Amino acid sequence: MEQYHRKLINDCMPKLICVTSTLETIVDNLLEKNVINEWMKDYILEPQGDSVKKLYELIQGRGPKAFADLCGALKKTNNITAYHILTSKTSEKYEQLSSIEVLNTTFNNTIIECDDPYVKIHPERKQMKNADPRIGIYPMNSNPKGHALILNISDIKNNDDTTGIDVNIANLNKLFKGLGYITHTKADVTEKNIINVIDLFVNICYNGKANSIVVFIMCHGYAGKDSNRLSDIFSTDGFTINTDWMIEQFTKNGWFTNIPKLFFIDACRGRNNEFGWKYCDGGNNYLKNDILIKPPIGTFTNHHVRDVFIAYATLPGCTSKFDPINGSWFVQKLCQVFREKACDTDLFQMMQLVDIELEKLNSIERGFQTVEWVFRNVNKFFYFNPGLYDDNSNHN
């Protein structure tokens, strides 16, 4: 579903909830068209929560034709007022959002004026220092701190859409803007476009001369085919791209030596679910909203790399779990920890806390999820220092 259609539904949500009736008939119509599946029908119609709201939230992650199918279902079931709310405003919303999409495409480079209160700033506004003088610390005082590319690919050929994506994107944008980054969001790109986006982003980072680089990828994925391919991700046209190839684009020319490059990959790395020991704690950790992801299958040259951090949302061979309402388990917990702890905690300790928080989530059907992270020649401490810059005159 297009960004402006999602925005339209969310903006009009209170009105849509009030005027939508015959919900079960609408749901049956969408099921017949394969817009939703049986599990989603049961989820929408279950008595807990606002069923109409659940329909409008879930439909946003059901592919490029979902908006048209929804409008068709509303018209067919005589929900004419809801139909007119969506169809009469579509062209107007498109015109308003077209300029925003142009900015995203050109990666408009505008220095932020202030940090988002979403992220906690050190109460004494002091930079963190490491206790061990033998270990250095990465400078993180530039304004902006760096550039963050948020790449989301949920509409993939021959795959179900992943729901909860909008929540992920919104939270990650708030998080990295609050940490002091210029964020660039791209969604549902083909293999060729991914290559172009990465190339453009590398050049932006090189010209920006900032202190760090962040790449956050959310998509379907699978384990690499051999020992040199740690993880493959899927483009929207169904082709695979190896994550190490993407990382190599930031290391091969030596442009970013001594600049920390942080990669977060929220994608399945296999089809297995991680269940751990058979144990029951009375159901306190049960998260019922998770859905089944169906990841399919899957060159890079070896270099000496420096200052590279990679966090995988799950272990090799295992699935990454999503909640259709709250989004990815990994994104939920990473944002929760980083927004609270980035002001006084280094990256390694924060990832430990993310893993601890993930242990609190599990599903009866899908099991657990364990984060894996890798440091490649990262021999210094990394603190984000949100809200602190070399020149704080514009940030007091």
CSV table of C-alpha atoms in Angstrom, one decimal:
chain,number,residue,atom,x,y,z
A,1,MET,CA,0.0,0.0,0.0
A,2,GLU,CA,1.3,3.5,-0.9
A,3,GLN,CA,2.5,5.8,1.8
A,4,TYR,CA,-0.2,8.4,1.1
A,5,HIS,CA,-3.0,5.7,1.3
A,6,ARG,CA,-1.7,4.6,4.7
A,7,LYS,CA,-1.6,8.2,5.9
A,8,LEU,CA,-5.1,8.8,4.6
A,9,ILE,CA,-6.5,5.8,6.5
A,10,ASN,CA,-4.7,6.8,9.7
A,11,ASP,CA,-5.8,10.4,9.4
A,12,CYS,CA,-9.4,9.4,8.9
A,13,MET,CA,-9.4,6.5,11.4
A,14,PRO,CA,-11.9,8.0,13.9
A,15,LYS,CA,-14.4,8.7,11.1
A,16,LEU,CA,-13.9,5.3,9.5
A,17,ILE,CA,-14.5,3.5,12.7
A,18,CYS,CA,-17.8,5.4,13.3
A,19,VAL,CA,-19.3,4.8,9.9
A,20,THR,CA,-18.1,1.3,9.0
A,21,SER,CA,-20.6,-1.5,9.6
A,22,THR,CA,-21.2,-5.2,8.4
A,23,LEU,CA,-17.6,-5.9,9.4
A,24,GLU,CA,-17.8,-9.6,8.9
A,25,THR,CA,-19.1,-9.2,5.4
A,26,ILE,CA,-16.2,-6.9,4.5
A,27,VAL,CA,-13.7,-9.3,6.0
A,28,ASP,CA,-15.2,-12.2,4.0
A,29,ASN,CA,-14.9,-10.2,0.8
A,30,LEU,CA,-11.3,-9.4,1.5
A,31,LEU,CA,-10.6,-13.1,2.3
A,32,GLU,CA,-12.2,-14.2,-0.9
A,33,LYS,CA,-9.9,-11.8,-2.8
A,34,ASN,CA,-6.8,-13.2,-0.9
A,35,VAL,CA,-6.1,-9.8,0.6
A,36,ILE,CA,-6.1,-11.4,4.0
A,37,ASN,CA,-5.9,-15.0,5.3
A,38,GLU,CA,-7.9,-17.0,7.7
A,39,TRP,CA,-5.6,-16.1,10.7
A,40,MET,CA,-6.1,-12.4,10.0
A,41,LYS,CA,-9.9,-12.9,9.7
A,42,ASP,CA,-9.9,-14.5,13.2
A,43,TYR,CA,-7.6,-11.8,14.6
A,44,ILE,CA,-9.9,-9.0,13.3
A,45,LEU,CA,-13.1,-10.6,14.5
A,46,GLU,CA,-12.0,-11.8,17.9
A,47,PRO,CA,-13.9,-9.9,20.7
A,48,GLN,CA,-10.8,-8.3,22.2
A,49,GLY,CA,-10.1,-4.8,21.0
A,50,ASP,CA,-11.7,-2.6,18.4
A,51,SER,CA,-12.3,-5.0,15.4
A,52,VAL,CA,-13.0,-2.2,12.9
A,53,LYS,CA,-9.7,-0.4,13.9
A,54,LYS,CA,-7.8,-3.7,13.6
A,55,LEU,CA,-9.1,-4.1,10.1
A,56,TYR,CA,-7.9,-0.7,9.0
A,57,GLU,CA,-4.6,-1.1,10.7
A,58,LEU,CA,-3.9,-4.6,9.3
A,59,ILE,CA,-5.0,-3.8,5.7
A,60,GLN,CA,-2.1,-1.2,5.5
A,61,GLY,CA,0.4,-4.0,5.2
A,62,ARG,CA,-1.3,-6.2,2.6
A,63,GLY,CA,0.4,-5.1,-0.6
A,64,PRO,CA,0.1,-2.6,-3.4
A,65,LYS,CA,-3.5,-3.5,-4.3
A,66,ALA,CA,-4.9,-3.6,-0.8
A,67,PHE,CA,-6.2,0.0,-0.8
A,68,ALA,CA,-8.2,-0.6,-4.0
A,69,ASP,CA,-9.5,-3.9,-2.7
A,70,LEU,CA,-10.5,-2.3,0.5
A,71,CYS,CA,-12.4,0.4,-1.3
A,72,GLY,CA,-14.1,-2.2,-3.5
A,73,ALA,CA,-15.1,-4.2,-0.4
A,74,LEU,CA,-16.6,-1.1,1.3
A,75,LYS,CA,-18.6,-0.2,-1.8
A,76,LYS,CA,-19.8,-3.8,-2.3
A,77,THR,CA,-21.0,-4.1,1.3
A,78,ASN,CA,-22.8,-0.8,1.1
A,79,ASN,CA,-20.4,1.1,3.4
A,80,ILE,CA,-20.7,4.1,1.1
A,81,THR,CA,-19.7,6.8,3.6
A,82,ALA,CA,-16.5,5.0,4.4
A,83,TYR,CA,-15.9,4.5,0.7
A,84,HIS,CA,-16.3,8.2,0.0
A,85,ILE,CA,-14.1,9.2,2.9
A,86,LEU,CA,-11.2,7.2,1.3
A,87,THR,CA,-11.9,7.8,-2.4
A,88,SER,CA,-12.7,11.5,-2.3
A,89,LYS,CA,-9.5,12.5,-0.6
A,90,THR,CA,-7.0,10.2,-2.3
A,91,SER,CA,-6.0,12.7,-5.1
A,92,GLU,CA,-5.8,15.5,-2.6
A,93,LYS,CA,-3.5,13.5,-0.2
A,94,TYR,CA,-1.4,12.4,-3.1
A,95,GLU,CA,-0.6,16.0,-4.1
A,96,GLN,CA,0.3,16.9,-0.5
A,97,LEU,CA,2.7,13.9,-0.2
A,98,SER,CA,4.3,14.0,-3.6
A,99,SER,CA,6.8,16.7,-2.5
A,100,ILE,CA,7.7,14.6,0.6
A,101,GLU,CA,8.5,11.6,-1.6
A,102,VAL,CA,10.7,13.8,-3.8
A,103,LEU,CA,12.7,14.8,-0.7
A,104,ASN,CA,13.1,11.1,0.3
A,105,THR,CA,14.2,10.2,-3.2
A,106,THR,CA,16.9,12.9,-3.4
A,107,PHE,CA,17.9,12.4,0.2
A,108,ASN,CA,17.5,16.0,1.1
A,109,ASN,CA,20.5,17.0,3.3
A,110,THR,CA,19.2,19.4,6.0
A,111,ILE,CA,20.9,19.8,9.3
A,112,ILE,CA,18.5,19.2,12.2
A,113,GLU,CA,17.8,22.1,14.5
A,114,CYS,CA,17.1,20.2,17.7
A,115,ASP,CA,16.8,16.7,19.1
A,116,ASP,CA,13.5,14.8,19.4
A,117,PRO,CA,12.4,14.5,23.0
A,118,TYR,CA,11.7,10.8,22.2
A,119,VAL,CA,15.3,10.2,23.2
A,120,LYS,CA,16.6,10.9,26.7
A,121,ILE,CA,19.5,13.4,27.0
A,122,HIS,CA,22.0,13.2,29.8
A,123,PRO,CA,20.7,15.4,32.6
A,124,GLU,CA,24.1,17.0,33.1
A,125,ARG,CA,24.6,17.3,29.3
A,126,LYS,CA,28.0,15.6,29.7
A,127,GLN,CA,29.8,13.4,27.3
A,128,MET,CA,30.6,9.8,28.4
A,129,LYS,CA,34.2,8.8,28.9
A,130,ASN,CA,35.6,5.3,29.2
A,131,ALA,CA,37.3,4.3,32.4
A,132,ASP,CA,40.1,2.3,30.7
A,133,PRO,CA,42.7,4.8,29.2
A,134,ARG,CA,44.1,1.9,27.0
A,135,ILE,CA,40.8,1.8,25.0
A,136,GLY,CA,39.8,4.7,22.9
A,137,ILE,CA,36.4,6.3,22.3
A,138,TYR,CA,34.8,7.2,19.0
A,139,PRO,CA,34.2,11.0,18.7
A,140,MET,CA,30.4,11.5,18.5
A,141,ASN,CA,30.0,15.3,18.6
A,142,SER,CA,29.4,16.3,15.0
A,143,ASN,CA,26.1,18.0,14.0
A,144,PRO,CA,24.5,15.9,12.7
A,145,LYS,CA,25.9,12.8,14.3
A,146,GLY,CA,25.7,11.1,10.9
A,147,HIS,CA,23.3,9.8,8.4
A,148,ALA,CA,20.9,6.9,8.9
A,149,LEU,CA,19.4,4.9,6.0
A,150,ILE,CA,16.2,3.0,7.0
A,151,LEU,CA,15.5,0.5,4.2
A,152,ASN,CA,12.2,-1.3,4.5
A,153,ILE,CA,11.2,-4.0,1.9
A,154,SER,CA,7.9,-5.7,2.8
A,155,ASP,CA,6.1,-6.0,-0.6
A,156,ILE,CA,8.1,-8.9,-2.1
A,157,LYS,CA,7.2,-10.9,-5.2
A,158,ASN,CA,5.6,-14.3,-4.2
A,159,ASN,CA,5.7,-13.4,-0.4
A,160,ASP,CA,3.1,-12.2,2.0
A,161,ASP,CA,3.5,-8.6,3.2
A,162,THR,CA,4.8,-8.1,6.7
A,163,THR,CA,2.4,-6.2,8.9
A,164,GLY,CA,3.4,-3.7,11.6
A,165,ILE,CA,5.9,-2.0,9.2
A,166,ASP,CA,4.5,1.5,9.7
A,167,VAL,CA,5.1,1.3,13.4
A,168,ASN,CA,8.7,0.2,12.9
A,169,ILE,CA,9.5,3.0,10.4
A,170,ALA,CA,7.9,5.7,12.7
A,171,ASN,CA,9.8,4.5,15.8
A,172,LEU,CA,13.1,4.2,14.0
A,173,ASN,CA,12.8,7.6,12.4
A,174,LYS,CA,12.0,9.1,15.9
A,175,LEU,CA,14.9,7.2,17.5
A,176,PHE,CA,17.6,8.2,15.0
A,177,LYS,CA,16.4,11.7,14.6
A,178,GLY,CA,16.5,12.0,18.4
A,179,LEU,CA,20.0,10.6,18.5
A,180,GLY,CA,21.1,13.4,16.1
A,181,TYR,CA,21.0,11.7,12.7
A,182,ILE,CA,19.6,12.8,9.4
A,183,THR,CA,17.3,9.9,8.4
A,184,HIS,CA,16.6,8.7,4.9
A,185,THR,CA,13.8,6.2,4.5
A,186,LYS,CA,13.3,4.0,1.4
A,187,ALA,CA,10.6,1.4,0.9
A,188,ASP,CA,10.0,-1.6,-1.4
A,189,VAL,CA,12.9,-1.2,-3.8
A,190,THR,CA,14.0,-3.5,-6.6
A,191,GLU,CA,17.4,-5.1,-6.7
A,192,LYS,CA,18.7,-2.5,-9.1
A,193,ASN,CA,17.3,0.3,-7.0
A,194,ILE,CA,18.8,-1.1,-3.8
A,195,ILE,CA,22.2,-0.9,-5.5
A,196,ASN,CA,21.6,2.7,-6.6
A,197,VAL,CA,20.3,3.7,-3.1
A,198,ILE,CA,23.4,2.2,-1.4
A,199,ASP,CA,25.7,4.0,-3.9
A,200,LEU,CA,23.9,7.3,-3.4
A,201,PHE,CA,23.9,6.9,0.4
A,202,VAL,CA,27.7,6.1,0.5
A,203,ASN,CA,28.4,9.3,-1.4
A,204,ILE,CA,26.1,11.4,0.9
A,205,CYS,CA,28.0,10.0,3.9
A,206,TYR,CA,31.4,10.7,2.3
A,207,ASN,CA,30.4,14.3,1.5
A,208,GLY,CA,28.7,14.8,4.9
A,209,LYS,CA,31.9,14.3,7.0
A,210,ALA,CA,29.9,13.2,10.0
A,211,ASN,CA,31.0,11.0,12.9
A,212,SER,CA,29.1,7.8,12.1
A,213,ILE,CA,26.9,5.9,9.7
A,214,VAL,CA,23.8,3.8,10.4
A,215,VAL,CA,22.0,1.4,8.0
A,216,PHE,CA,18.9,-0.3,9.3
A,217,ILE,CA,17.3,-3.0,7.0
A,218,MET,CA,13.9,-4.5,7.5
A,219,CYS,CA,12.8,-7.2,5.1
A,220,HIS,CA,12.4,-10.9,4.4
A,221,GLY,CA,15.7,-12.8,4.4
A,222,TYR,CA,17.4,-16.1,4.6
A,223,ALA,CA,20.8,-17.6,5.6
A,224,GLY,CA,23.6,-17.2,3.0
A,225,LYS,CA,24.3,-20.1,0.7
A,226,ASP,CA,27.8,-20.7,1.9
A,227,SER,CA,30.1,-19.8,4.8
A,228,ASN,CA,31.0,-16.5,3.2
A,229,ARG,CA,27.4,-15.3,2.9
A,230,LEU,CA,26.2,-14.7,6.4
A,231,SER,CA,22.7,-13.5,5.4
A,232,ASP,CA,20.7,-12.7,2.3
A,233,ILE,CA,17.9,-10.2,2.0
A,234,PHE,CA,15.2,-9.9,-0.7
A,235,SER,CA,14.4,-7.0,-3.0
A,236,THR,CA,10.8,-6.3,-3.9
A,237,ASP,CA,11.3,-8.1,-7.3
A,238,GLY,CA,12.3,-11.3,-5.5
A,239,PHE,CA,16.1,-11.2,-6.0
A,240,THR,CA,18.6,-11.7,-3.2
A,241,ILE,CA,21.3,-9.4,-2.1
A,242,ASN,CA,24.0,-10.5,0.4
A,243,THR,CA,24.3,-8.3,3.5
A,244,ASP,CA,28.1,-8.5,3.4
A,245,TRP,CA,28.1,-7.0,-0.1
A,246,MET,CA,26.1,-4.1,1.3
A,247,ILE,CA,28.6,-3.7,4.2
A,248,GLU,CA,31.5,-3.9,1.8
A,249,GLN,CA,30.3,-0.8,-0.1
A,250,PHE,CA,31.2,1.2,3.0
A,251,THR,CA,34.6,-0.3,3.6
A,252,LYS,CA,36.2,-1.1,0.2
A,253,ASN,CA,37.5,2.4,-0.7
A,254,GLY,CA,38.9,3.2,2.8
A,255,TRP,CA,36.7,6.3,2.8
A,256,PHE,CA,35.3,5.7,6.3
A,257,THR,CA,38.3,4.5,8.2
A,258,ASN,CA,38.0,5.3,11.9
A,259,ILE,CA,34.3,6.1,11.4
A,260,PRO,CA,31.9,3.7,13.1
A,261,LYS,CA,29.5,2.0,10.7
A,262,LEU,CA,26.5,0.4,12.4
A,263,PHE,CA,24.3,-2.1,10.5
A,264,PHE,CA,21.1,-3.4,11.9
A,265,ILE,CA,19.5,-6.3,10.0
A,266,ASP,CA,15.9,-7.2,11.0
A,267,ALA,CA,15.3,-10.2,8.7
A,268,CYS,CA,14.8,-13.9,8.9
A,269,ARG,CA,17.9,-16.0,8.5
A,270,GLY,CA,16.1,-19.3,8.0
A,271,ARG,CA,12.8,-21.0,8.6
A,272,ASN,CA,13.4,-22.4,12.1
A,273,ASN,CA,11.7,-21.2,15.2
A,274,GLU,CA,13.8,-21.0,18.4
A,275,PHE,CA,11.9,-22.7,21.3
A,276,GLY,CA,14.7,-23.3,23.9
A,277,TRP,CA,13.8,-25.3,27.0
A,278,LYS,CA,10.3,-26.6,27.5
A,279,TYR,CA,9.1,-24.3,30.3
A,280,CYS,CA,5.9,-22.6,31.3
A,281,ASP,CA,5.6,-19.5,33.5
A,282,GLY,CA,1.9,-19.3,33.5
A,283,GLY,CA,1.7,-17.5,30.1
A,284,ASN,CA,3.0,-14.2,31.3
A,285,ASN,CA,5.3,-13.8,28.4
A,286,TYR,CA,2.9,-14.9,25.7
A,287,LEU,CA,2.6,-12.4,22.8
A,288,LYS,CA,-0.4,-13.5,20.8
A,289,ASN,CA,-0.2,-11.1,17.9
A,290,ASP,CA,2.8,-12.6,16.1
A,291,ILE,CA,2.3,-13.8,12.5
A,292,LEU,CA,4.0,-16.3,10.3
A,293,ILE,CA,6.7,-15.0,8.1
A,294,LYS,CA,7.5,-17.1,5.1
A,295,PRO,CA,11.1,-16.3,4.0
A,296,PRO,CA,12.4,-17.9,0.8
A,297,ILE,CA,16.0,-18.7,-0.2
A,298,GLY,CA,19.1,-17.3,-1.3
A,299,THR,CA,29.1,-11.8,-4.1
A,300,PHE,CA,31.2,-10.3,-2.3
A,301,THR,CA,35.0,-9.8,-2.1
A,302,ASN,CA,36.9,-10.2,1.2
A,303,HIS,CA,38.6,-7.1,2.6
A,304,HIS,CA,40.2,-6.1,5.9
A,305,VAL,CA,37.4,-4.1,7.4
A,306,ARG,CA,37.5,-1.7,10.4
A,307,ASP,CA,34.9,0.0,12.7
A,308,VAL,CA,32.0,-2.1,11.5
A,309,PHE,CA,29.2,-3.2,13.9
A,310,ILE,CA,26.5,-5.6,12.7
A,311,ALA,CA,23.4,-6.6,14.7
A,312,TYR,CA,21.2,-9.4,13.4
A,313,ALA,CA,17.7,-9.6,14.8
A,314,THR,CA,17.9,-13.4,15.0
A,315,LEU,CA,20.3,-16.3,15.0
A,316,PRO,CA,21.4,-18.1,11.7
A,317,GLY,CA,18.7,-20.4,10.5
A,318,CYS,CA,16.0,-18.8,12.6
A,319,THR,CA,13.0,-16.5,11.9
A,320,SER,CA,12.7,-12.9,12.9
A,321,LYS,CA,9.3,-12.2,14.6
A,322,PHE,CA,6.7,-9.5,14.0
A,323,ASP,CA,3.6,-8.3,15.7
A,324,PRO,CA,1.0,-7.0,13.3
A,325,ILE,CA,0.1,-4.1,15.6
A,326,ASN,CA,3.4,-3.3,17.5
A,327,GLY,CA,5.8,-4.2,14.7
A,328,SER,CA,9.0,-6.2,14.9
A,329,TRP,CA,10.1,-7.6,18.2
A,330,PHE,CA,13.7,-6.5,17.5
A,331,VAL,CA,12.7,-2.9,16.6
A,332,GLN,CA,10.4,-2.6,19.6
A,333,LYS,CA,13.1,-3.6,22.1
A,334,LEU,CA,15.9,-1.7,20.4
A,335,CYS,CA,14.0,1.5,20.4
A,336,GLN,CA,12.9,1.0,24.0
A,337,VAL,CA,16.5,0.5,25.2
A,338,PHE,CA,18.3,3.0,23.0
A,339,ARG,CA,15.9,5.9,23.7
A,340,GLU,CA,16.4,5.5,27.5
A,341,LYS,CA,20.0,4.4,27.7
A,342,ALA,CA,21.9,6.0,24.8
A,343,CYS,CA,22.7,9.1,26.9
A,344,ASP,CA,25.0,7.2,29.3
A,345,THR,CA,25.5,3.6,28.0
A,346,ASP,CA,27.8,2.3,25.3
A,347,LEU,CA,26.7,0.3,22.3
A,348,PHE,CA,27.8,-3.1,23.5
A,349,GLN,CA,25.9,-2.8,26.8
A,350,MET,CA,22.8,-1.5,25.1
A,351,MET,CA,22.8,-4.6,22.8
A,352,GLN,CA,23.0,-6.8,25.9
A,353,LEU,CA,20.0,-5.0,27.3
A,354,VAL,CA,18.1,-5.4,24.0
A,355,ASP,CA,18.8,-9.1,24.2
A,356,ILE,CA,17.6,-9.2,27.8
A,357,GLU,CA,14.4,-7.4,26.9
A,358,LEU,CA,13.8,-9.8,24.0
A,359,GLU,CA,14.0,-12.8,26.4
A,360,LYS,CA,10.8,-11.4,27.9
A,361,LEU,CA,8.9,-12.0,24.7
A,362,ASN,CA,7.9,-15.4,23.4
A,363,SER,CA,5.1,-17.0,21.6
A,364,ILE,CA,3.6,-20.5,22.1
A,365,GLU,CA,3.7,-21.1,18.3
A,366,ARG,CA,6.9,-19.2,17.3
A,367,GLY,CA,9.1,-19.6,20.3
A,368,PHE,CA,11.9,-17.2,21.3
A,369,GLN,CA,14.2,-14.8,19.5
A,370,THR,CA,17.9,-14.2,20.2
A,371,VAL,CA,19.9,-11.3,18.9
A,372,GLU,CA,23.3,-11.8,17.4
A,373,TRP,CA,25.8,-9.0,17.0
A,374,VAL,CA,29.3,-8.8,15.5
A,375,PHE,CA,32.2,-6.4,15.9
A,376,ARG,CA,34.6,-6.2,13.1
A,377,ASN,CA,37.7,-4.4,14.3
A,378,VAL,CA,35.7,-2.1,16.6
A,379,ASN,CA,38.4,-1.4,19.3
A,380,LYS,CA,36.9,1.7,20.8
A,381,PHE,CA,33.9,2.5,23.0
A,382,PHE,CA,30.8,3.9,21.1
A,383,TYR,CA,28.5,6.4,22.8
A,384,PHE,CA,25.8,8.2,20.8
A,385,ASN,CA,25.9,11.3,23.1
A,386,PRO,CA,22.4,12.5,22.1
A,387,GLY,CA,22.0,16.2,22.3
A,388,LEU,CA,25.7,17.0,22.7
A,389,TYR,CA,27.7,18.6,19.9
A,390,ASP,CA,31.0,20.4,19.4
A,391,ASP,CA,29.0,23.6,19.2
A,392,ASN,CA,26.0,23.4,21.5
A,393,SER,CA,24.9,27.0,20.9
A,394,ASN,CA,21.9,25.9,18.8
A,395,HIS,CA,20.9,23.1,21.1
A,396,ASN,CA,20.5,24.7,24.5
